[in-house]
Tab-separated table of C-alpha atoms in Angstrom:
chain	number	residue	atom	x	y	z
A	210	UNK	CA	91.352	117.822	93.226
A	211	UNK	CA	92.542	114.700	95.147
A	212	UNK	CA	94.933	113.921	92.312
A	213	UNK	CA	96.472	117.433	92.460
A	214	UNK	CA	96.933	117.160	96.249
A	215	UNK	CA	98.469	113.660	95.869
A	216	UNK	CA	100.788	114.902	93.155
A	217	UNK	CA	101.878	117.898	95.205
A	218	UNK	CA	102.585	115.767	98.238
A	219	UNK	CA	104.595	113.167	96.310
A	220	UNK	CA	106.551	115.699	94.270
A	221	UNK	CA	107.113	117.668	97.472
A	222	UNK	CA	108.673	114.683	99.206
A	223	UNK	CA	110.958	113.812	96.297
A	224	UNK	CA	112.119	117.329	95.392
A	225	UNK	CA	112.599	118.757	98.866
A	226	UNK	CA	114.343	115.539	99.973
A	227	UNK	CA	116.794	115.743	97.056
A	228	UNK	CA	117.451	119.495	97.247
A	229	UNK	CA	117.727	119.679	101.055
A	230	UNK	CA	120.097	116.729	101.042
A	231	UNK	CA	122.301	118.153	98.296
A	232	UNK	CA	122.472	121.708	99.785
A	233	UNK	CA	123.141	120.557	103.392
A	234	UNK	CA	125.849	118.154	102.265
A	235	UNK	CA	127.531	120.943	100.243
A	236	UNK	CA	127.167	123.632	102.857
A	237	UNK	CA	128.003	121.737	106.045
A	238	UNK	CA	129.243	118.348	104.839
A	239	UNK	CA	128.553	115.016	106.484
A	240	UNK	CA	128.917	116.058	110.121
A	241	UNK	CA	128.005	113.847	113.013
A	242	UNK	CA	124.445	115.203	113.327
A	243	UNK	CA	123.858	115.441	109.560
A	244	UNK	CA	120.787	113.200	109.617
A	245	UNK	CA	119.057	115.355	112.256
A	246	UNK	CA	119.848	118.608	110.424
A	247	UNK	CA	118.739	117.169	107.124
A	248	UNK	CA	115.425	115.747	108.493
A	249	UNK	CA	114.643	119.043	110.107
A	250	UNK	CA	115.448	121.019	106.965
A	251	UNK	CA	113.505	118.487	104.902
A	252	UNK	CA	110.356	118.674	107.025
A	253	UNK	CA	110.467	122.486	107.081
A	254	UNK	CA	110.909	122.729	103.354
A	255	UNK	CA	108.089	120.204	102.771
A	256	UNK	CA	105.610	122.241	104.802
A	257	UNK	CA	106.518	125.297	102.710
A	258	UNK	CA	106.528	123.649	99.247
A	259	UNK	CA	103.120	121.883	99.392
A	260	UNK	CA	101.011	125.095	99.630
A	261	UNK	CA	103.436	126.634	97.055
A	262	UNK	CA	102.812	123.829	94.628
A	263	UNK	CA	99.110	123.934	95.113
A	264	UNK	CA	98.870	127.776	94.858
A	265	UNK	CA	101.515	128.526	92.257
A	266	UNK	CA	101.292	125.276	90.244
A	267	UNK	CA	98.055	126.107	88.366
A	268	UNK	CA	99.350	129.552	87.348
A	269	UNK	CA	102.602	127.998	86.069
A	270	UNK	CA	100.555	125.277	84.251
A	271	UNK	CA	98.475	128.001	82.580
A	272	UNK	CA	101.555	129.923	81.556
A	273	UNK	CA	103.108	126.743	80.048
A	274	UNK	CA	99.829	125.915	78.272
A	275	UNK	CA	99.758	129.452	76.835
A	276	UNK	CA	103.381	129.192	75.625
A	277	UNK	CA	102.840	125.877	74.008
A	278	UNK	CA	99.480	126.789	72.554
A	279	UNK	CA	101.167	129.511	70.630
A	280	UNK	CA	103.846	127.158	69.445
A	281	UNK	CA	101.320	124.497	68.340
A	282	UNK	CA	99.344	127.216	66.433
A	283	UNK	CA	102.473	128.327	64.605
A	284	UNK	CA	103.388	124.753	63.648
A	285	UNK	CA	99.906	124.116	62.206
A	286	UNK	CA	100.000	127.261	60.088
């Protein structure tokens, strides 16, 4: 469980940082208070994405496992 939480936190930092930076730079450009706006957006998105990764992640993993299980079964036959 600790590994899943650590993974979610690290992936959350990386993905929310990249996406929030890209979207804010495209939508408002590099204005004078860009850093403040970006950090606020990044922190808000990080707080949202961690629970989402922890709650939705296992369901997505199961779905992917099911998809590839069928593919592997077909390849063996």
